[in-house]
Short mmCIF file of C-alpha atoms and ligand atoms in Angstrom, two decimals:
data_model
loop_
_atom_site.label_atom_id
_atom_site.label_comp_id
_atom_site.label_asym_id
_atom_site.label_seq_id
_atom_site.Cartn_x
_atom_site.Cartn_y
_atom_site.Cartn_z
CA MET A 7 11.43 43.53 -51.34
CA ASN A 8 13.76 40.68 -50.85
CA ASP A 9 15.11 40.10 -47.38
CA VAL A 10 18.76 40.95 -47.74
CA ALA A 11 20.03 37.91 -45.85
CA SER A 12 18.24 35.39 -48.12
CA PHE A 13 18.56 37.38 -51.39
CA ASP A 14 20.84 35.28 -53.62
CA HIS A 15 20.69 37.51 -56.91
CA LEU A 16 18.93 34.72 -58.83
CA ALA A 17 15.76 35.71 -60.69
CA PRO A 18 13.06 34.23 -58.46
CA VAL A 19 11.32 32.46 -61.41
CA TYR A 20 11.54 28.86 -60.20
CA ALA A 21 9.63 27.04 -57.50
CA GLN A 22 12.55 25.27 -55.62
CA PHE A 23 12.68 21.53 -54.55
CA PRO A 24 13.42 21.40 -50.81
CA LEU A 25 16.63 19.69 -51.62
CA GLU A 26 20.15 21.20 -51.89
CA VAL A 27 22.53 19.00 -54.00
CA SER A 28 26.32 19.09 -53.48
CA ASP A 29 27.42 16.26 -55.79
CA ALA A 30 26.24 13.07 -57.35
CA ALA A 31 27.44 9.61 -58.50
CA GLY A 32 25.63 7.03 -60.53
CA VAL A 33 21.90 7.59 -60.04
CA TYR A 34 22.27 9.21 -56.56
CA LEU A 35 22.26 12.76 -55.61
CA HIS A 36 24.15 13.71 -52.41
CA THR A 37 23.12 16.55 -50.13
CA PRO A 38 25.45 18.66 -47.83
CA ASP A 39 23.74 17.02 -44.84
CA GLY A 40 24.68 13.45 -46.05
CA ARG A 41 21.45 12.21 -47.76
CA LYS A 42 21.77 9.96 -50.71
CA VAL A 43 18.70 10.58 -52.93
CA LEU A 44 17.74 8.33 -55.88
CA ASP A 45 17.23 10.66 -58.88
CA LEU A 46 14.35 9.57 -61.00
CA TYR A 47 13.97 12.90 -62.54
CA GLY A 48 17.49 13.56 -63.99
CA GLY A 49 17.22 17.39 -64.08
CA HIS A 50 14.21 17.51 -66.43
CA ALA A 51 15.33 14.36 -68.45
CA VAL A 52 18.95 15.49 -69.01
CA ALA A 53 21.15 13.19 -66.97
CA ALA A 54 20.66 10.18 -69.17
CA LEU A 55 23.91 8.55 -68.14
CA GLY A 56 23.43 9.42 -64.45
CA TYR A 57 26.38 11.22 -62.83
CA GLY A 58 30.05 10.80 -63.27
CA HIS A 59 29.98 8.24 -66.11
CA PRO A 60 33.70 7.73 -66.93
CA ARG A 61 33.28 7.83 -70.73
CA TRP A 62 31.40 11.25 -70.40
CA LEU A 63 34.03 12.65 -68.10
CA GLU A 64 36.89 11.54 -70.28
CA ALA A 65 35.31 12.95 -73.39
CA LEU A 66 34.78 16.28 -71.74
CA ALA A 67 38.32 16.44 -70.32
CA ALA A 68 39.98 15.34 -73.47
CA GLN A 69 38.13 17.70 -75.71
CA ALA A 70 38.71 20.60 -73.35
CA ARG A 71 42.31 20.03 -73.44
CA ALA A 72 42.48 19.50 -77.10
CA LEU A 73 40.32 22.39 -78.38
CA CYS A 74 37.56 24.10 -76.20
CA PHE A 75 35.96 26.04 -79.00
CA GLN A 76 35.93 27.07 -82.55
CA SER A 77 32.79 28.40 -84.42
CA ASN A 78 30.90 26.78 -87.15
CA ALA A 79 32.95 28.72 -89.68
CA VAL A 80 35.93 26.39 -88.94
CA PRO A 81 35.61 22.80 -90.15
CA LEU A 82 36.03 20.38 -87.17
CA ASP A 83 36.38 16.54 -87.33
CA VAL A 84 34.67 16.20 -84.02
CA ARG A 85 31.59 18.12 -85.40
CA ARG A 86 31.38 16.01 -88.46
CA ARG A 87 31.78 12.87 -86.30
CA ALA A 88 29.06 13.91 -84.02
CA ALA A 89 26.59 14.75 -86.87
CA THR A 90 27.48 11.41 -88.61
CA LYS A 91 26.92 9.48 -85.43
CA LEU A 92 23.55 11.11 -84.65
CA ALA A 93 22.12 10.63 -88.17
CA ARG A 94 23.20 6.97 -88.13
CA PHE A 95 21.75 6.55 -84.57
CA CYS A 96 18.40 7.83 -85.75
CA GLY A 97 18.64 5.83 -88.82
CA LEU A 98 15.48 7.40 -90.50
CA GLY A 99 17.23 9.16 -93.31
CA LEU A 100 17.15 12.45 -91.57
CA ASP A 101 20.74 12.77 -92.52
CA THR A 102 21.47 16.51 -92.15
CA VAL A 103 22.18 17.83 -88.66
CA PHE A 104 22.24 21.40 -87.40
CA PHE A 105 23.60 21.73 -83.76
CA VAL A 106 22.20 24.36 -81.48
CA ASN A 107 22.07 24.81 -77.71
CA SER A 108 18.64 24.37 -76.25
CA GLY A 109 15.29 22.63 -77.02
CA ALA A 110 13.56 25.93 -77.76
CA GLU A 111 16.32 27.09 -80.07
CA ALA A 112 16.10 23.82 -82.09
CA ASN A 113 12.32 24.28 -82.42
CA GLU A 114 12.70 27.90 -83.25
CA ASN A 115 14.97 26.99 -86.23
CA ALA A 116 12.76 24.13 -87.24
CA LEU A 117 9.66 26.38 -87.38
CA LYS A 118 11.64 29.27 -89.18
CA LEU A 119 12.86 26.82 -91.72
CA ALA A 120 9.36 25.37 -92.34
CA CYS A 121 7.90 28.83 -92.76
CA LYS A 122 10.66 30.01 -95.09
CA MET A 123 10.65 26.85 -97.31
CA THR A 124 6.82 26.62 -97.66
CA GLY A 125 5.99 30.35 -97.56
CA GLY A 126 3.29 29.30 -94.93
CA THR A 127 1.95 31.66 -92.28
CA HIS A 128 0.18 29.13 -90.08
CA VAL A 129 1.40 26.35 -87.82
CA VAL A 130 -0.71 23.47 -86.26
CA ALA A 131 0.21 22.26 -82.84
CA VAL A 132 -1.28 19.82 -80.36
CA GLU A 133 -3.04 20.48 -77.13
CA GLY A 134 -0.91 19.64 -74.22
CA GLY A 135 2.34 20.18 -76.16
CA PHE A 136 5.35 22.01 -74.74
CA HIS A 137 7.93 23.33 -77.07
CA GLY A 138 9.99 26.00 -75.25
CA ARG A 139 9.80 29.60 -74.24
CA THR A 140 11.14 31.59 -77.16
CA ALA A 141 8.86 33.61 -79.59
CA ALA A 142 8.06 30.73 -81.97
CA ALA A 143 8.41 27.76 -79.67
CA GLY A 144 6.28 29.50 -77.06
CA ALA A 145 3.64 30.38 -79.70
CA VAL A 146 2.99 26.68 -80.29
CA THR A 147 3.16 25.69 -76.63
CA TRP A 148 -0.24 24.81 -75.20
CA GLY A 149 -1.28 27.15 -72.36
CA ALA A 150 1.64 29.57 -72.72
CA ASP A 151 -0.75 32.48 -73.78
CA LYS A 152 -2.48 32.42 -70.50
CA LYS A 153 0.68 31.66 -68.32
CA TRP A 154 3.82 33.47 -69.58
CA TYR A 155 3.85 34.27 -73.31
CA GLY A 156 5.20 37.84 -73.26
CA PHE A 157 5.10 38.88 -76.87
CA ALA A 158 2.39 41.09 -78.33
CA ARG A 159 2.07 39.07 -81.52
CA LYS A 160 2.96 35.49 -82.53
CA PRO A 161 5.22 34.92 -85.60
CA PHE A 162 2.58 33.02 -87.28
CA ASP A 163 -1.12 31.89 -86.88
CA VAL A 164 -1.45 28.94 -84.61
CA THR A 165 -4.20 26.29 -84.39
CA PHE A 166 -4.11 23.81 -81.48
CA ILE A 167 -5.71 20.42 -82.22
CA LYS A 168 -6.87 17.34 -80.22
CA VAL A 169 -5.75 13.84 -80.88
CA THR A 170 -9.34 13.18 -81.63
CA ASP A 171 -9.22 15.73 -84.62
CA ILE A 172 -8.14 13.28 -87.18
CA ALA A 173 -11.18 13.72 -89.31
CA ARG A 174 -10.82 17.53 -89.38
CA LEU A 175 -7.14 17.50 -90.39
CA GLY A 176 -8.05 17.91 -94.07
CA THR A 177 -9.42 21.40 -93.38
CA ILE A 178 -7.21 22.44 -90.40
CA VAL A 179 -3.95 21.73 -92.30
CA ASP A 180 -4.56 23.95 -95.31
CA ASP A 181 -2.56 25.86 -97.87
CA ARG A 182 -1.31 28.38 -95.39
CA THR A 183 0.09 25.67 -93.14
CA ALA A 184 3.85 25.72 -93.00
CA ALA A 185 4.26 22.92 -90.30
CA VAL A 186 2.70 20.68 -87.84
CA ILE A 187 4.74 20.42 -84.65
CA VAL A 188 4.15 17.56 -82.20
CA GLU A 189 5.78 15.83 -79.33
CA PRO A 190 5.00 12.11 -80.16
CA VAL A 191 5.23 11.38 -76.36
CA GLN A 192 4.31 14.45 -74.54
CA GLY A 193 6.63 15.15 -71.68
CA VAL A 194 5.35 18.21 -69.58
CA ALA A 195 1.74 17.17 -70.22
CA GLY A 196 2.46 14.05 -68.15
CA ALA A 197 4.25 11.39 -70.25
CA VAL A 198 1.34 10.98 -72.72
CA ASP A 199 2.25 8.61 -75.63
CA LEU A 200 0.04 9.92 -78.41
CA PRO A 201 -1.90 7.35 -80.53
CA LYS A 202 -0.10 6.04 -83.56
CA GLU A 203 -3.09 6.60 -85.84
CA PHE A 204 -3.01 10.25 -84.83
CA LEU A 205 0.64 10.59 -85.77
CA GLN A 206 0.18 8.70 -88.89
CA ALA A 207 -2.71 10.98 -89.90
CA LEU A 208 -0.46 13.94 -89.23
CA ARG A 209 2.20 12.31 -91.48
CA ASP A 210 -0.25 11.64 -94.34
CA ARG A 211 -1.91 15.10 -94.21
CA CYS A 212 1.52 16.90 -94.17
CA SER A 213 2.84 14.77 -97.11
CA GLU A 214 -0.49 15.50 -99.03
CA ASN A 215 -0.42 19.21 -98.38
CA GLY A 216 3.42 19.87 -98.54
CA SER A 217 3.52 20.99 -94.88
CA ILE A 218 6.52 20.12 -92.72
CA LEU A 219 5.94 17.56 -89.98
CA ILE A 220 8.15 18.34 -86.91
CA PHE A 221 8.58 15.78 -84.21
CA ASP A 222 9.77 17.61 -81.09
CA GLU A 223 11.83 14.96 -79.46
CA VAL A 224 13.62 17.37 -77.01
CA GLN A 225 12.42 15.30 -74.12
CA CYS A 226 11.43 11.94 -75.61
CA GLY A 227 14.38 11.45 -78.03
CA VAL A 228 17.83 10.05 -77.81
CA GLY A 229 16.83 6.76 -76.26
CA ARG A 230 14.41 7.99 -73.73
CA THR A 231 11.67 5.73 -75.11
CA GLY A 232 13.94 2.69 -75.33
CA HIS A 233 14.25 3.47 -79.12
CA PRO A 234 16.71 5.94 -80.72
CA PHE A 235 13.76 8.31 -81.28
CA ALA A 236 10.02 8.01 -80.61
CA ALA A 237 9.77 8.25 -84.51
CA ASN A 238 11.49 4.87 -84.64
CA MET A 239 9.22 3.43 -81.82
CA TYR A 240 6.18 4.57 -83.92
CA GLY A 241 7.57 3.64 -87.25
CA ILE A 242 6.72 7.15 -88.62
CA THR A 243 9.29 9.50 -90.18
CA PRO A 244 8.76 13.24 -89.77
CA ASP A 245 10.51 15.80 -91.94
CA ILE A 246 12.38 17.29 -88.98
CA ILE A 247 13.21 16.01 -85.55
CA THR A 248 14.38 18.31 -82.82
CA THR A 249 16.19 17.00 -79.89
CA ALA A 250 18.14 18.03 -76.77
CA LYS A 251 18.19 16.99 -73.02
CA ALA A 252 19.65 13.54 -73.16
CA LEU A 253 21.84 14.38 -76.22
CA GLY A 254 24.59 15.83 -74.06
CA ALA A 255 23.55 14.11 -70.87
CA GLY A 256 24.48 17.20 -68.91
CA PHE A 257 26.24 19.27 -71.44
CA PRO A 258 23.97 21.81 -73.10
CA VAL A 259 23.43 20.80 -76.74
CA SER A 260 20.45 20.34 -79.03
CA ALA A 261 20.02 19.44 -82.57
CA MET A 262 17.78 19.48 -85.61
CA LEU A 263 17.83 16.51 -87.96
CA VAL A 264 16.44 17.17 -91.36
CA ALA A 265 15.30 15.04 -94.26
CA ASP A 266 16.93 15.47 -97.67
CA HIS A 267 14.13 17.45 -99.18
CA VAL A 268 14.46 19.96 -96.35
CA ALA A 269 18.12 19.99 -96.41
CA ALA A 270 17.98 20.84 -100.12
CA ARG A 271 16.68 24.24 -99.12
CA LEU A 272 19.57 25.03 -96.84
CA GLU A 273 22.13 27.44 -98.06
CA THR A 274 24.98 29.49 -96.50
CA ASN A 275 23.51 31.82 -93.90
CA ALA A 276 20.13 30.24 -93.89
CA LEU A 277 20.72 29.30 -90.16
CA GLY A 278 23.25 30.33 -87.61
CA THR A 279 24.60 30.14 -83.98
CA THR A 280 27.77 31.02 -82.11
CA PHE A 281 27.89 28.31 -79.52
CA GLY A 282 25.89 25.59 -81.28
CA GLY A 283 28.06 22.76 -82.59
CA GLY A 284 31.07 23.70 -80.40
CA PRO A 285 33.67 21.01 -80.10
CA ILE A 286 32.99 20.11 -76.38
CA ALA A 287 29.19 19.70 -77.06
CA CYS A 288 30.02 17.60 -80.12
CA ALA A 289 32.53 15.41 -78.26
CA LEU A 290 29.84 14.72 -75.63
CA VAL A 291 27.14 13.97 -78.28
CA GLU A 292 29.60 11.40 -79.63
CA ALA A 293 30.38 9.91 -76.19
CA VAL A 294 26.62 9.79 -75.14
CA LEU A 295 25.66 7.97 -78.26
CA ASP A 296 28.64 5.64 -77.93
CA VAL A 297 27.63 4.78 -74.45
CA ILE A 298 24.02 4.24 -75.26
CA GLU A 299 25.17 1.78 -77.98
CA SER A 300 28.05 -0.05 -76.25
CA GLU A 301 26.19 -0.37 -72.88
CA ARG A 302 22.96 -1.43 -74.67
CA LEU A 303 21.10 1.24 -72.85
CA LEU A 304 18.06 1.17 -75.14
CA GLU A 305 17.42 -2.43 -74.03
CA ASN A 306 18.01 -1.42 -70.42
CA VAL A 307 15.49 1.45 -70.78
CA ARG A 308 12.84 -0.90 -72.07
CA ARG A 309 13.50 -3.46 -69.45
CA ARG A 310 13.37 -0.88 -66.49
CA SER A 311 10.28 0.51 -68.00
CA ALA A 312 8.60 -2.86 -68.10
CA GLU A 313 9.60 -3.37 -64.56
CA ILE A 314 8.23 -0.11 -63.32
CA ARG A 315 4.90 -0.79 -65.08
CA GLU A 316 4.79 -4.32 -63.45
CA ARG A 317 6.09 -3.43 -59.96
CA CYS A 318 5.10 0.20 -59.25
CA ALA A 319 1.43 0.38 -59.72
CA VAL A 320 1.20 0.14 -55.88
CA GLY A 321 0.37 2.48 -52.95
CA PRO A 322 -0.94 5.82 -54.45
CA VAL A 323 -0.16 4.78 -58.03
CA VAL A 324 -3.41 3.81 -59.89
CA GLY A 325 -2.04 3.68 -63.46
CA ILE A 326 1.12 4.17 -65.48
CA GLN A 327 1.38 5.77 -68.98
CA GLY A 328 4.25 6.87 -71.31
CA ALA A 329 7.10 5.14 -72.88
CA GLY A 330 10.47 3.91 -71.89
CA LEU A 331 11.83 6.09 -69.02
CA LEU A 332 9.39 8.89 -69.77
CA LEU A 333 6.61 7.49 -67.48
CA GLY A 334 3.67 9.09 -65.89
CA LEU A 335 2.48 7.64 -62.63
CA ARG A 336 -1.24 8.51 -62.13
CA THR A 337 -1.82 9.05 -58.53
CA SER A 338 -4.91 8.75 -56.38
CA HIS A 339 -4.09 12.06 -54.64
CA PRO A 340 -2.29 15.02 -55.92
CA ALA A 341 1.00 14.21 -57.55
CA LYS A 342 2.70 17.01 -55.63
CA GLU A 343 1.85 15.35 -52.31
CA VAL A 344 3.18 12.03 -53.54
CA GLN A 345 6.29 13.72 -54.82
CA ALA A 346 6.83 15.19 -51.38
CA GLU A 347 6.39 11.99 -49.57
CA LEU A 348 8.90 10.14 -51.98
CA LEU A 349 11.32 12.90 -51.42
CA GLU A 350 11.01 12.33 -47.71
CA ARG A 351 11.94 8.73 -48.51
CA ASP A 352 14.97 9.95 -50.53
CA ILE A 353 13.52 9.56 -54.07
CA LEU A 354 13.42 12.56 -56.39
CA THR A 355 10.53 12.60 -58.98
CA GLY A 356 8.87 15.22 -61.16
CA THR A 357 5.38 16.49 -61.48
CA SER A 358 3.67 17.45 -64.71
CA ALA A 359 0.97 19.72 -66.12
CA ASP A 360 -1.54 17.06 -65.01
CA PRO A 361 -1.94 17.49 -61.29
CA GLN A 362 -2.51 13.66 -60.81
CA VAL A 363 0.52 12.56 -62.74
CA LEU A 364 3.97 12.07 -61.28
CA ARG A 365 6.69 12.16 -63.87
CA ILE A 366 9.60 9.67 -64.04
CA LEU A 367 12.56 10.67 -66.18
CA ALA A 368 15.20 8.38 -64.89
CA PRO A 369 18.74 7.93 -66.10
CA PHE A 370 19.05 5.23 -68.73
CA VAL A 371 21.53 3.34 -66.38
CA LEU A 372 18.78 2.59 -63.83
CA GLN A 373 18.87 -0.90 -62.44
CA SER A 374 16.19 -3.33 -61.08
CA GLU A 375 17.36 -2.50 -57.42
CA HIS A 376 16.30 1.13 -58.05
CA VAL A 377 12.92 0.16 -59.22
CA GLU A 378 12.50 -1.94 -56.12
CA GLN A 379 13.62 1.11 -54.10
CA LEU A 380 10.61 3.06 -55.73
CA ARG A 381 8.29 0.20 -55.17
CA ASP A 382 9.13 -0.09 -51.44
CA ALA A 383 8.69 3.66 -50.98
CA LEU A 384 5.37 3.81 -52.79
CA LEU A 385 4.05 0.92 -50.66
CA ARG A 386 4.77 2.93 -47.60
CA ILE A 387 2.59 5.76 -48.84
CA SER A 388 -1.05 5.48 -48.31
CA ARG A 389 -3.48 5.66 -51.15
C1 PLP B 428 9.39 18.60 -75.66
C2 PLP B 428 10.14 19.95 -75.22
N1 PLP B 428 10.35 20.74 -76.20
C3 PLP B 428 11.13 21.87 -75.96
C4 PLP B 428 11.58 22.09 -74.72
C5 PLP B 428 12.39 23.36 -74.40
O1 PLP B 428 13.73 23.02 -74.13
P1 PLP B 428 14.81 24.10 -73.51
O2 PLP B 428 14.27 24.22 -72.05
O3 PLP B 428 16.04 23.30 -73.55
O4 PLP B 428 14.65 25.28 -74.30
C6 PLP B 428 11.31 21.26 -73.59
C7 PLP B 428 11.74 21.47 -72.29
O5 PLP B 428 11.30 20.93 -71.30
C8 PLP B 428 10.58 20.10 -73.88
O6 PLP B 428 10.22 19.09 -72.97
#
């Protein structure tokens, strides 16, 4: 039974940070008791522009005043503009965009589309991958079965592979295989940038076999790696990219970008959503991509990432992995302890599935002084 005085009616499904946030500005969170906390976690990689970016606020207010909502049945210029902007930002020829609301929903649609167009009943996923908590996305999430997958049956057969399984791909990806889904830089696993040869082998095998290669860039996409998408960074083009998080930089929106040969199979009623592609979400996608381009934030992400790698392998940090501002700091003692010690020094970071890896998912507007703040705090923590 919950104690009545402390019962707040919220489902008790989240461990809570020992931190109440009242508001935020730039890259700092403010607490009711007057603390100013450097946010290197960005609400699970969402707050890409930090807090209170004027262009984001203006886009939100202007679109809310002009038209708060109309469904996908109504043609909207702002929706067409957002789709064009996103396809051009990606630049890989995945030129058809379907907007939905969350990362899991984007993956659910991508997997459904792959199964429908290939007739396949089998999906290959990668150990360590996280794809969301819905029926299909959860089915391809590593470890979900043991932890929280609640459905009696999965919508398709699933094989999890390791990055060392390249030589076995010829038999694992077979004529039943609708799709291979992979996070090119794994987020929840601890910012693990997968080897290029592995991703290229997936690309080659999918092309050979007619299976759909899905890059789940929900966490690592939209500039997070210092490139438009991790696909651009690796120079490998999948058939579908799913993305979310930084895409709305605080407004819920996700998208699926598909190649022409996949788009050719889309027809009226093949996919659907009520809220996806709403005008406010689309206005924010347009604004976020505008800001990333006009403020040269891809370059900023690459610079800050290099600084963190150069300056922050100190104190309890024994190694740094990942890409851009999706970094994993490997720690000499449990990452949870280092996270708590950093929070005591007013820096918020994340943990990961790897108990020795602390995750940095900082806003793209991070500056050198913030990297120094992290370094100073780490230096004060014993190894
Ligand atoms: C790579 C990846 N895919 C999918 C998801 C699921 O996204 P959502 O929580 O928006 O459904 C996440 C969430 O952390 C993610 O990191």
